[in-house]
Amino acid sequence: MSLSGRGIGVSVGEQWLIKDIDIDVAPGELLVVLGPNGAGKTTLLSVLAGDRPADAGEVALNDVAIEHIGIESLADRRAVVGPPATLAFDFTVRDIVEMGWRRRGRRDQTLHDQAVERAIADCDIGALADRVYMTLSSGERQRVQLARGLVQVWQPEEDTASRWLLLDEPTSNLDIANGISVLERLREKSRQGLGVLAILHDLNLGARYADRVLLLQDGKAAACGRPADVMTADRLSDVYRTPVHVEHHNELNRLVVLT
Amino acid sequence: MSAISPTTEREPHVARRAGRQLSTVLIFGVVLVLAVVVASAIGAVRIPLFAALFGDATLTPLQSMVFTEVRIPRVLLAAFVGAALAVSGAVLQGLFRNPLAEPQLIGVSSGAALGAIACIVLSENLAVPEAFGPYLLPLAAIAGALAVTTALYLFAVRKRDRGVATMLLVGIAINALAAVGIGFFTWIANDGQLRSLTYWTLGSFGSARWDTTLPAMALMLAAILSLLPLARRLDLLQLGAVEAQRLGVSVPKLRRRIVFGAATAVGAGVAMSGIIGFVGLVVPHVVRMIGGVHHRVLLPASALCGAALTVVADLGARVIVQPAEMPVGLLTSAIGAPFFLWLILRIRTTR
């Protein structure tokens, strides 16, 4: 049971944006994708999300090839949180969060309310709920998008089918405290059985919260595994082409990345 | 994490929103009924409505004939065209994610007019079966509207959103192209055809007759009914095509249904009444101010409000310069054009 890619490649003309990537996102884990600009992180995410077909290799969700899953059933199983959207009309924050809701029946109303209120509380946007989305700052919008994604993959306790949440730089516009709280939330959700893949730029957030790290370099997987194994000073310095130091901080008892 | 009690937190705002949405639809429904009643009674020939509706013998033969053969089809046609234009405006604004999309501004109405005019000028040379006759004009107009909407979509949005300005500029270009076609057909038209052509450029419900308007009204009704169920998908589309797809919306299918539905509604409307501008722009904005931005309210309320607006505008056109009549398109544009200017200035300052 996982969202997996085998030998995935995406090409534009002669150029391979990503090539030969093997990846598994298991329910219950938080996988962080790291890598410099242009390494192919977003391309990888769009293939795993089913936005575009892979030009090589295969993406499967629970062993079913993703192109054979209808977009509606796909939307029932996985949510994608991209960069904050720009809207032409005055939808409120609550409207946007509710757009993640997929069930239609009338008897689902209580579940709907639970899911929406939970997500609003999780993303700490209760005070913004009745504001017009387009009046928010980019960091606030980002948390609203996350809340929408959480509503989409929300499941009542008796429902045990696995779900996935894919996030493209969910913390890029957030301050330190909000960034940490988002990652805390993602880890908490993964412990409840959600499979989470997050593209991050902040190496320290990655080192601190990832169960596993996939490090991309020029469209290929440079390394994949536990943060302590993947995020070595030499490898990061090589991949990011700038000197990077990695220490185990004894007081904090975790990896600290210094640049 | 603290426990959440949705029942206590939720009810006020959800109930408030639902109440606002329902009352918006009801208000516009009542306004439409009033508009239809008043417009049926008033005109060059005054008609005592109570007597007309209950077959009272006090009605003169002239009154009775005017009521059933002239007034009623005209008011109904105005209502259908207004509803069709307003709903088309609303769905096109949603499709283009652009508050300035409007059938006339972006050239859809001109495309329909071109189709209709081509049909008027050329059909004398074609052998058209009698039964097919009433449908030919609307179908030609729909084909024109469809061609323009598709072209517009390909140029202005296809790859990515290119912004408000691009869509309007493409609309200007398409309007210019359509003007060339319209000019050409005007040039080759004979005197009799010319008289029917002038009427397109102004817009009027004066030609309403049961036999010609019924097919067009059926088409408009079908188009509006096909657009109403798209409300939730249109809401999701506001996040962008990719996001909507990720939320389970088949975007290409949705686009096809919108383009086809809007083109049918506008085409059938233009075929009957010529170009009536700005209804599709003004009405959805007024409805949003009152009922909010959700398409499940916006679409039905726009239909009702648009119908009421054109019925009242047509009443004005018939009454203001009695016994003559002014073109209704002139009236709606007189209201709509300043509104358009205000809207542009507002968007410039807030975005």
Coordinates of C-alpha atoms in Angstrom, one line a residue:
Chain A
M1 CA 0.0 0.0 0.0
S2 CA 1.6 3.2 -1.1
L3 CA 1.8 5.9 -3.7
S4 CA 4.8 4.9 -5.7
G5 CA 6.8 5.8 -8.7
R6 CA 9.2 3.4 -10.6
G7 CA 11.8 4.8 -12.9
I8 CA 9.8 8.1 -13.4
G9 CA 11.1 10.4 -16.1
V10 CA 9.7 13.6 -17.6
S11 CA 11.2 15.2 -20.7
V12 CA 10.7 18.4 -22.6
G13 CA 12.1 17.9 -26.0
E14 CA 15.6 16.3 -25.6
Q15 CA 15.9 17.5 -22.0
W16 CA 14.9 15.2 -19.1
L17 CA 13.5 17.4 -16.2
I18 CA 13.5 14.3 -14.0
K19 CA 14.9 10.9 -14.8
D20 CA 14.9 7.4 -13.3
I21 CA 13.3 8.3 -10.0
D22 CA 12.0 5.6 -7.7
I23 CA 9.8 6.8 -4.9
D24 CA 7.4 5.4 -2.3
V25 CA 5.2 7.4 -0.1
A26 CA 3.7 5.0 2.5
P27 CA 0.7 5.8 4.6
G28 CA 1.9 7.0 8.0
E29 CA 5.1 8.6 6.9
L30 CA 6.3 12.1 6.2
L31 CA 8.6 12.2 3.2
V32 CA 10.4 15.4 2.5
V33 CA 11.8 16.2 -0.9
L34 CA 14.8 18.5 -0.9
G35 CA 17.0 19.9 -3.6
P36 CA 18.1 23.2 -5.2
N37 CA 16.0 25.2 -7.7
G38 CA 15.5 23.4 -10.9
A39 CA 16.2 20.0 -9.5
G40 CA 12.8 18.7 -10.5
K41 CA 11.0 18.7 -7.2
T42 CA 7.7 20.3 -8.5
T43 CA 7.8 18.2 -11.7
L44 CA 8.1 15.1 -9.6
L45 CA 5.1 16.2 -7.5
S46 CA 3.0 16.9 -10.5
V47 CA 3.6 13.4 -11.9
L48 CA 2.8 11.8 -8.5
A49 CA -0.3 14.0 -8.2
G50 CA -1.5 12.7 -11.6
D51 CA -1.5 16.2 -13.1
R52 CA 0.6 15.0 -16.0
P53 CA 1.7 11.6 -17.3
A54 CA 5.2 10.4 -16.8
D55 CA 7.2 10.2 -20.1
A56 CA 9.0 7.2 -18.7
G57 CA 8.3 4.8 -15.8
E58 CA 5.1 4.4 -13.9
V59 CA 3.2 6.0 -11.1
A60 CA 0.8 3.7 -9.1
L61 CA -1.5 4.2 -6.2
N62 CA -2.0 1.0 -4.3
D63 CA -0.6 -0.9 -7.3
V64 CA -3.1 0.6 -9.7
A65 CA -1.5 2.7 -12.4
I66 CA -2.5 6.3 -11.8
E67 CA -3.7 7.0 -15.3
H68 CA -6.3 4.3 -14.8
I69 CA -7.8 6.0 -11.8
G70 CA -10.5 8.5 -12.6
I71 CA -9.9 12.1 -11.5
E72 CA -12.8 11.9 -9.1
S73 CA -11.6 8.8 -7.3
L74 CA -8.1 10.2 -7.3
A75 CA -9.4 13.3 -5.6
D76 CA -11.0 11.1 -3.0
R77 CA -7.6 9.6 -2.2
R78 CA -5.1 12.4 -2.4
A79 CA -4.9 16.1 -2.0
V80 CA -2.4 18.5 -3.5
V81 CA -1.4 21.8 -1.9
G82 CA 0.3 24.1 -4.4
P83 CA 1.3 27.7 -4.3
P84 CA -1.5 30.0 -3.0
A85 CA -4.1 30.7 -5.7
T86 CA -5.2 34.1 -7.0
L87 CA -8.9 34.6 -7.1
A88 CA -11.0 37.0 -9.2
F89 CA -14.0 37.0 -6.9
D90 CA -14.5 37.6 -3.2
F91 CA -14.7 34.1 -1.7
T92 CA -14.1 34.0 2.0
V93 CA -11.5 31.9 3.8
R94 CA -14.2 29.4 4.9
D95 CA -15.5 29.1 1.3
I96 CA -12.0 28.1 0.2
V97 CA -11.5 25.6 3.0
E98 CA -14.9 24.0 2.2
M99 CA -13.9 23.6 -1.4
G100 CA -11.8 20.6 -0.2
W101 CA -14.9 18.7 0.8
R102 CA -15.8 15.8 -1.5
R103 CA -18.8 14.0 -0.1
R104 CA -22.1 15.2 -1.4
G105 CA -24.8 13.5 0.7
R106 CA -27.0 15.5 3.0
R107 CA -26.3 13.1 6.0
D108 CA -22.6 14.1 5.6
Q109 CA -23.3 17.6 6.9
T110 CA -22.0 16.8 10.4
L111 CA -18.9 15.2 9.0
H112 CA -18.4 18.2 6.8
D113 CA -18.6 20.6 9.7
Q114 CA -16.2 18.4 11.8
A115 CA -13.7 18.3 8.9
V116 CA -13.9 22.0 8.2
E117 CA -13.7 23.1 11.8
R118 CA -10.8 20.7 12.5
A119 CA -8.8 22.0 9.5
I120 CA -9.5 25.6 10.4
A121 CA -8.3 24.9 14.0
D122 CA -5.3 22.9 12.8
C123 CA -4.1 25.6 10.5
D124 CA -4.8 28.3 13.1
I125 CA -7.0 30.4 10.8
G126 CA -10.1 30.6 12.9
A127 CA -9.7 34.4 13.3
L128 CA -9.5 34.7 9.5
A129 CA -12.4 32.4 8.7
D130 CA -14.9 35.1 7.6
R131 CA -12.3 37.3 5.9
V132 CA -12.2 37.6 2.1
Y133 CA -9.4 35.4 0.9
M134 CA -7.8 37.9 -1.5
T135 CA -7.3 40.4 1.4
L136 CA -5.0 38.0 3.2
S137 CA -1.2 38.0 3.2
S138 CA 0.6 35.3 1.2
G139 CA 1.5 33.5 4.4
E140 CA -2.1 33.5 5.5
R141 CA -3.3 32.3 2.1
Q142 CA -0.8 29.5 2.3
R143 CA -2.3 28.2 5.6
V144 CA -5.8 28.5 4.0
Q145 CA -4.7 26.3 1.1
L146 CA -3.3 23.8 3.6
A147 CA -6.6 23.7 5.4
R148 CA -8.4 23.0 2.1
G149 CA -6.0 20.1 1.5
L150 CA -6.6 18.7 5.0
V151 CA -10.4 18.8 4.4
Q152 CA -9.9 16.9 1.2
V153 CA -8.1 14.0 2.9
W154 CA -10.0 14.2 6.1
Q155 CA -11.5 10.9 7.1
P156 CA -13.9 9.8 9.8
E157 CA -12.4 7.2 12.3
E158 CA -14.3 4.2 10.9
D159 CA -12.8 4.9 7.4
T160 CA -9.4 3.3 7.2
A161 CA -8.7 3.6 3.4
S162 CA -5.3 5.3 3.0
R163 CA -5.0 8.9 1.8
W164 CA -2.1 11.0 0.6
L165 CA -1.3 14.7 0.9
L166 CA 1.3 16.2 -1.5
L167 CA 2.6 19.7 -0.7
D168 CA 4.7 22.0 -2.8
E169 CA 6.7 24.3 -0.4
P170 CA 3.9 24.7 2.1
T171 CA 6.1 26.9 4.3
S172 CA 7.7 29.2 1.7
N173 CA 5.8 32.3 2.9
L174 CA 5.6 31.4 6.6
D175 CA 7.4 32.8 9.6
I176 CA 9.5 30.5 11.8
A177 CA 6.7 29.7 14.3
N178 CA 4.1 29.1 11.6
G179 CA 6.5 27.0 9.6
I180 CA 7.2 24.8 12.6
S181 CA 3.5 24.5 13.5
V182 CA 2.7 23.4 9.9
L183 CA 5.3 20.7 10.0
E184 CA 4.1 19.6 13.5
R185 CA 0.6 19.3 12.0
L186 CA 1.9 17.3 9.0
R187 CA 3.7 14.9 11.3
E188 CA 0.7 14.5 13.5
K189 CA -1.5 13.7 10.4
S190 CA 1.0 11.2 9.1
R191 CA 1.0 9.5 12.5
Q192 CA -2.8 9.1 12.1
G193 CA -2.2 7.2 8.9
L194 CA -1.9 9.9 6.2
G195 CA 0.9 9.5 3.6
V196 CA 2.6 13.0 3.4
L197 CA 5.0 14.2 0.8
A198 CA 6.3 17.7 1.2
I199 CA 8.7 19.7 -0.9
L200 CA 10.7 22.0 1.4
H201 CA 13.5 24.5 1.0
D202 CA 14.2 24.9 4.7
L203 CA 16.8 22.1 5.3
N204 CA 16.4 22.4 9.1
L205 CA 12.7 21.8 8.9
G206 CA 13.4 18.8 6.7
A207 CA 16.0 17.4 9.1
R208 CA 13.8 17.9 12.1
Y209 CA 10.5 16.5 10.8
A210 CA 11.1 14.1 7.9
D211 CA 10.8 10.4 8.4
R212 CA 12.7 10.0 5.2
V213 CA 14.3 12.5 2.9
L214 CA 14.6 12.4 -0.9
L215 CA 17.4 14.6 -2.1
L216 CA 17.2 15.6 -5.8
Q217 CA 20.0 16.9 -7.9
D218 CA 19.6 17.8 -11.6
G219 CA 16.5 15.7 -12.0
K220 CA 18.0 12.6 -10.4
A221 CA 17.8 11.2 -6.9
A222 CA 21.1 12.0 -5.2
A223 CA 20.1 10.1 -2.1
C224 CA 17.0 8.8 -0.2
G225 CA 16.7 7.6 3.4
R226 CA 16.7 8.8 7.0
P227 CA 17.6 12.5 7.4
A228 CA 20.8 11.6 9.3
D229 CA 22.0 9.3 6.5
V230 CA 21.1 11.6 3.6
M231 CA 21.9 15.0 4.9
T232 CA 25.6 14.8 5.3
A233 CA 27.7 17.9 5.0
D234 CA 29.6 16.7 2.0
R235 CA 26.5 15.6 0.1
L236 CA 24.6 18.8 0.8
S237 CA 27.6 20.9 -0.1
D238 CA 27.9 19.1 -3.4
V239 CA 24.2 19.2 -4.3
Y240 CA 23.6 22.8 -3.3
R241 CA 27.1 23.9 -4.6
T242 CA 27.8 25.9 -1.5
P243 CA 29.5 25.0 1.8
V244 CA 27.0 23.4 4.2
H245 CA 27.8 22.2 7.7
V246 CA 25.7 19.6 9.5
E247 CA 26.0 19.0 13.2
H248 CA 24.2 16.9 15.8
H249 CA 23.2 19.5 18.4
N250 CA 23.4 17.7 21.7
E251 CA 21.1 20.1 23.7
L252 CA 18.4 20.0 21.1
N253 CA 19.2 16.3 20.3
R254 CA 18.7 16.7 16.5
L255 CA 20.5 17.6 13.3
V256 CA 21.2 21.2 12.7
V257 CA 22.2 22.5 9.2
L258 CA 24.3 25.6 9.0
T259 CA 25.1 27.5 5.8
Chain B
M1 CA -5.6 19.9 20.7
S2 CA -8.8 21.0 22.2
A3 CA -12.0 19.3 21.3
I4 CA -14.2 21.0 18.7
S5 CA -17.9 21.5 19.0
P6 CA -19.0 22.2 15.5
T7 CA -22.7 22.5 16.4
T8 CA -22.2 25.6 18.5
E9 CA -19.6 27.3 16.3
R10 CA -21.2 26.6 13.0
E11 CA -24.8 27.3 13.0
P12 CA -24.8 31.1 13.0
H13 CA -22.6 31.7 9.9
V14 CA -23.9 28.7 7.8
A15 CA -27.5 29.6 8.6
R16 CA -26.8 33.2 7.8
R17 CA -25.2 32.4 4.5
A18 CA -27.9 29.9 3.5
G19 CA -30.6 32.5 4.5
R20 CA -28.9 35.2 2.4
Q21 CA -28.6 32.9 -0.6
L22 CA -32.2 31.8 -0.4
S23 CA -33.6 35.3 0.1
T24 CA -31.5 36.6 -2.8
V25 CA -33.1 34.1 -5.2
L26 CA -36.6 34.9 -3.7
I27 CA -36.2 38.6 -4.0
F28 CA -35.2 38.5 -7.7
G29 CA -38.0 36.0 -8.3
V30 CA -40.5 38.5 -6.8
V31 CA -39.0 41.4 -8.7
L32 CA -39.3 39.4 -12.0
V33 CA -43.0 38.5 -11.4
L34 CA -43.8 42.2 -10.6
A35 CA -41.9 43.3 -13.7
V36 CA -43.8 40.8 -15.9
V37 CA -47.1 41.8 -14.6
V38 CA -46.5 45.6 -15.0
A39 CA -45.0 45.2 -18.5
S40 CA -47.9 43.0 -19.7
A41 CA -50.4 45.7 -18.7
I42 CA -48.7 48.9 -19.9
G43 CA -47.9 49.9 -23.4
A44 CA -49.3 51.6 -26.5
V45 CA -52.5 49.7 -25.7
R46 CA -53.4 49.6 -22.0
I47 CA -54.7 46.2 -20.9
P48 CA -56.7 45.6 -17.8
L49 CA -54.8 42.5 -16.6
F50 CA -57.5 41.0 -14.4
A51 CA -60.0 41.0 -17.3
A52 CA -57.4 39.7 -19.7
L53 CA -56.3 36.8 -17.5
F54 CA -59.8 35.6 -16.6
G55 CA -61.3 36.0 -20.0
D56 CA -63.6 38.9 -19.1
A57 CA -65.8 40.0 -21.9
T58 CA -65.2 43.7 -21.1
L59 CA -61.9 43.4 -23.1
T60 CA -62.2 44.9 -26.6
P61 CA -61.2 42.6 -29.4
L62 CA -58.2 44.8 -30.1
Q63 CA -57.0 44.6 -26.4
S64 CA -57.4 40.9 -26.4
M65 CA -55.5 40.5 -29.6
V66 CA -52.7 42.8 -28.5
F67 CA -52.4 41.0 -25.2
T68 CA -52.2 37.4 -26.5
E69 CA -50.5 37.9 -29.8
V70 CA -48.2 40.9 -29.2
R71 CA -47.7 41.8 -25.5
I72 CA -47.3 38.3 -24.0
P73 CA -44.8 36.9 -26.5
R74 CA -42.8 40.2 -26.3
V75 CA -42.6 40.2 -22.5
L76 CA -41.7 36.5 -22.4
L77 CA -39.0 36.9 -25.1
A78 CA -37.5 39.9 -23.2
A79 CA -37.5 37.8 -20.0
F80 CA -35.8 34.8 -21.7
V81 CA -33.2 36.9 -23.5
G82 CA -32.4 38.7 -20.3
A83 CA -32.0 35.5 -18.4
A84 CA -29.9 33.9 -21.1
L85 CA -27.5 36.9 -21.4
A86 CA -27.2 37.2 -17.6
V87 CA -26.5 33.6 -17.0
S88 CA -24.0 33.5 -19.9
G89 CA -22.2 36.5 -18.5
A90 CA -22.0 34.8 -15.1
V91 CA -20.6 31.5 -16.4
L92 CA -18.2 33.3 -18.8
Q93 CA -16.9 35.4 -15.9
G94 CA -16.4 32.1 -14.0
L95 CA -14.8 30.3 -16.9
F96 CA -12.3 33.1 -17.7
R97 CA -11.9 33.9 -13.9
N98 CA -12.4 37.4 -15.0
P99 CA -15.1 39.9 -13.8
L100 CA -15.1 41.7 -17.1
A101 CA -16.2 38.8 -19.3
E102 CA -19.4 39.8 -21.0
P103 CA -21.0 38.3 -24.2
Q104 CA -21.0 41.7 -26.1
L105 CA -17.6 43.0 -24.9
I106 CA -15.7 39.9 -25.7
G107 CA -17.4 39.4 -29.1
V108 CA -19.7 36.5 -28.5
S109 CA -22.8 38.6 -29.3
S110 CA -21.1 40.0 -32.5
G111 CA -20.3 36.4 -33.6
A112 CA -24.0 35.5 -33.1
A113 CA -25.1 38.6 -35.0
L114 CA -22.8 37.8 -37.8
G115 CA -24.2 34.3 -38.0
A116 CA -27.7 35.6 -38.0
I117 CA -27.1 38.3 -40.6
A118 CA -25.3 35.8 -42.9
C119 CA -28.4 33.6 -42.5
I120 CA -30.8 36.5 -43.3
V121 CA -28.9 37.5 -46.4
L122 CA -28.0 34.1 -47.7
S123 CA -31.1 32.1 -46.9
E124 CA -33.1 33.4 -49.8
N125 CA -30.7 31.6 -52.0
L126 CA -31.0 28.3 -50.1
A127 CA -33.9 26.0 -50.2
V128 CA -34.8 25.6 -46.6
P129 CA -37.6 23.1 -45.6
E130 CA -40.5 25.0 -44.1
A131 CA -40.5 23.1 -40.7
F132 CA -36.8 23.9 -40.3
G133 CA -37.3 27.6 -40.9
P134 CA -37.9 28.9 -37.4
Y135 CA -34.7 27.1 -36.2
L136 CA -32.4 28.2 -39.0
L137 CA -31.9 31.8 -37.7
P138 CA -31.1 30.8 -34.1
L139 CA -28.9 27.9 -35.2
A140 CA -26.9 30.2 -37.4
A141 CA -26.5 32.7 -34.6
I142 CA -25.5 29.9 -32.2
A143 CA -22.9 28.7 -34.7
G144 CA -21.4 32.2 -34.8
A145 CA -21.4 32.5 -31.0
L146 CA -19.8 29.1 -30.6
A147 CA -17.0 29.9 -33.1
V148 CA -16.2 33.1 -31.3
T149 CA -16.3 31.6 -27.8
T150 CA -14.0 28.8 -28.8
A151 CA -11.6 31.1 -30.6
L152 CA -11.6 33.5 -27.7
Y153 CA -10.8 30.6 -25.3
L154 CA -8.0 29.3 -27.5
F155 CA -6.4 32.7 -27.8
A156 CA -6.9 34.2 -24.4
V157 CA -6.7 31.3 -21.9
R158 CA -5.7 28.0 -23.4
K159 CA -2.1 27.7 -22.1
R160 CA -2.4 29.9 -19.1
D161 CA -4.3 32.8 -17.8
R162 CA -3.0 35.9 -19.5
G163 CA -5.0 38.4 -17.5
V164 CA -8.0 40.7 -17.8
A165 CA -6.4 42.9 -20.5
T166 CA -5.6 40.1 -23.0
M167 CA -9.2 38.8 -23.0
L168 CA -10.6 42.3 -23.6
L169 CA -8.1 43.0 -26.4
V170 CA -8.8 39.7 -28.1
G171 CA -12.5 40.6 -27.7
I172 CA -11.9 43.9 -29.4
A173 CA -10.1 42.1 -32.3
I174 CA -13.0 39.7 -32.6
N175 CA -15.6 42.4 -32.6
A176 CA -13.6 44.2 -35.3
L177 CA -13.5 41.0 -37.4
A178 CA -17.2 40.4 -36.9
A179 CA -17.8 44.0 -38.0
V180 CA -16.1 43.3 -41.2
G181 CA -18.4 40.3 -41.8
I182 CA -21.4 42.3 -40.9
G183 CA -20.4 45.1 -43.1
F184 CA -19.9 42.7 -46.0
F185 CA -23.3 41.2 -45.7
T186 CA -24.9 44.6 -45.3
W187 CA -23.2 45.7 -48.5
I188 CA -24.5 42.7 -50.5
A189 CA -28.0 42.8 -48.9
N190 CA -31.0 44.0 -50.9
D191 CA -33.4 46.7 -49.6
G192 CA -35.8 44.3 -47.8
Q193 CA -33.0 42.6 -46.1
L194 CA -31.4 45.9 -45.1
R195 CA -34.5 46.8 -43.1
S196 CA -34.2 43.6 -41.0
L197 CA -30.5 44.2 -40.7
T198 CA -30.6 47.6 -39.1
Y199 CA -32.6 46.0 -36.3
W200 CA -29.7 43.8 -35.3
T201 CA -27.4 46.7 -34.7
L202 CA -29.8 48.3 -32.2
G203 CA -31.5 45.4 -30.4
S204 CA -35.2 45.2 -30.0
F205 CA -37.9 42.7 -28.8
G206 CA -40.4 44.2 -31.3
S207 CA -40.4 41.3 -33.6
A208 CA -41.7 38.8 -31.0
R209 CA -44.3 36.4 -32.5
W210 CA -45.2 33.1 -31.1
D211 CA -44.2 31.0 -34.1
T212 CA -40.7 32.5 -34.4
T213 CA -39.9 33.0 -30.7
L214 CA -41.0 29.7 -29.3
P215 CA -38.1 27.6 -30.8
A216 CA -35.6 30.2 -29.6
M217 CA -37.1 30.4 -26.2
A218 CA -36.9 26.6 -25.9
L219 CA -33.2 26.7 -26.9
M220 CA -32.5 29.4 -24.3
L221 CA -34.3 27.5 -21.6
A222 CA -32.4 24.3 -22.4
A223 CA -29.1 26.2 -22.4
I224 CA -29.8 27.9 -19.0
L225 CA -30.9 24.6 -17.5
S226 CA -27.8 22.9 -18.7
L227 CA -25.6 25.6 -17.1
L228 CA -27.2 25.7 -13.7
P229 CA -25.8 22.3 -12.5
L230 CA -22.3 23.5 -13.1
A231 CA -22.3 25.8 -10.1
R232 CA -20.1 23.8 -7.7
R233 CA -17.6 23.0 -10.5
L234 CA -17.4 26.7 -11.4
D235 CA -16.7 27.5 -7.8
L236 CA -13.8 25.1 -7.8
L237 CA -12.5 26.4 -11.1
Q238 CA -11.9 29.7 -9.4
L239 CA -8.9 28.2 -7.7
G240 CA -7.4 27.6 -11.2
A241 CA -7.7 24.8 -13.7
V242 CA -4.9 22.7 -12.2
E243 CA -6.3 23.0 -8.7
A244 CA -9.8 22.2 -9.9
Q245 CA -8.6 19.1 -11.6
R246 CA -6.9 18.0 -8.4
L247 CA -10.2 18.5 -6.7
G248 CA -11.9 16.0 -9.1
V249 CA -13.3 18.4 -11.7
S250 CA -12.9 17.3 -15.3
V251 CA -11.9 20.8 -16.5
P252 CA -11.9 20.2 -20.3
K253 CA -15.4 18.7 -20.0
L254 CA -16.6 21.6 -17.8
R255 CA -15.1 24.1 -20.3
R256 CA -16.9 22.5 -23.2
R257 CA -20.2 22.6 -21.4
I258 CA -19.8 26.2 -20.5
V259 CA -18.8 27.3 -24.0
F260 CA -21.5 25.4 -25.6
G261 CA -24.2 26.4 -23.1
A262 CA -23.3 30.1 -23.2
A263 CA -23.0 30.2 -27.0
T264 CA -26.4 28.5 -27.3
A265 CA -28.0 31.0 -24.9
V266 CA -26.5 34.1 -26.4
G267 CA -26.9 32.8 -30.0
A268 CA -30.6 32.1 -29.6
G269 CA -31.1 35.4 -27.8
V270 CA -29.3 37.5 -30.4
A271 CA -31.1 35.7 -33.2
M272 CA -34.4 37.0 -31.8
S273 CA -33.5 40.4 -30.5
G274 CA -30.2 41.6 -31.9
I275 CA -27.4 42.7 -29.7
I276 CA -28.5 43.9 -26.2
G277 CA -25.4 45.0 -24.4
F278 CA -24.1 44.9 -20.9
V279 CA -26.9 42.7 -19.3
G280 CA -24.4 39.9 -18.9
L281 CA -21.9 42.3 -17.2
V282 CA -24.1 44.3 -14.9
V283 CA -26.5 41.6 -13.6
P284 CA -23.9 39.1 -12.2
H285 CA -22.1 41.9 -10.4
V286 CA -25.3 43.2 -8.8
V287 CA -26.3 39.7 -7.8
R288 CA -22.8 39.1 -6.2
M289 CA -23.1 42.2 -4.2
I290 CA -26.4 41.0 -2.8
G291 CA -26.1 37.2 -2.7
G292 CA -22.4 36.5 -2.6
V293 CA -20.1 34.9 -5.0
H294 CA -21.2 31.2 -4.9
H295 CA -22.4 30.1 -8.3
R296 CA -25.2 28.0 -6.9
V297 CA -26.9 31.4 -6.0
L298 CA -25.2 33.5 -8.7
L299 CA -26.6 31.5 -11.7
P300 CA -30.3 31.2 -10.8
A301 CA -30.4 34.7 -9.3
S302 CA -28.7 36.1 -12.4
A303 CA -31.3 34.4 -14.6
L304 CA -34.2 36.0 -12.6
C305 CA -32.5 39.4 -12.2
G306 CA -31.5 39.5 -15.9
A307 CA -35.0 38.6 -17.0
A308 CA -36.5 41.4 -14.8
L309 CA -33.9 43.9 -16.1
T310 CA -34.7 43.3 -19.7
V311 CA -38.5 43.2 -19.2
V312 CA -38.3 46.6 -17.4
A313 CA -35.8 48.0 -20.0
D314 CA -38.2 46.9 -22.8
L315 CA -41.1 48.5 -21.0
G316 CA -39.1 51.7 -20.9
A317 CA -38.2 51.4 -24.5
R318 CA -41.9 51.1 -25.4
V319 CA -43.2 53.8 -23.0
I320 CA -40.6 56.6 -22.8
V321 CA -41.1 58.0 -26.3
Q322 CA -44.7 56.9 -26.9
P323 CA -46.1 56.3 -29.5
A324 CA -42.7 55.7 -31.0
E325 CA -40.3 53.1 -29.6
M326 CA -36.7 53.3 -28.8
P327 CA -34.3 50.3 -29.3
V328 CA -33.9 48.5 -26.0
G329 CA -30.2 47.8 -26.6
L330 CA -29.7 51.6 -26.4
L331 CA -31.3 51.7 -22.9
T332 CA -29.3 48.7 -21.5
S333 CA -26.1 50.1 -22.8
A334 CA -26.8 53.5 -21.3
I335 CA -27.0 51.8 -17.9
G336 CA -24.3 49.3 -18.6
A337 CA -21.5 51.4 -20.1
P338 CA -21.0 53.7 -17.1
F339 CA -21.1 50.6 -14.8
F340 CA -18.4 49.0 -16.9
L341 CA -16.2 52.1 -16.5
W342 CA -16.8 52.1 -12.8
L343 CA -15.9 48.4 -12.6
I344 CA -12.6 48.9 -14.5
L345 CA -11.6 51.7 -12.3
R346 CA -12.4 49.7 -9.2
I347 CA -10.4 46.7 -10.4
R348 CA -7.5 49.0 -11.2
T349 CA -7.4 50.3 -7.7
T350 CA -7.9 47.1 -5.8
R351 CA -5.8 44.6 -7.8

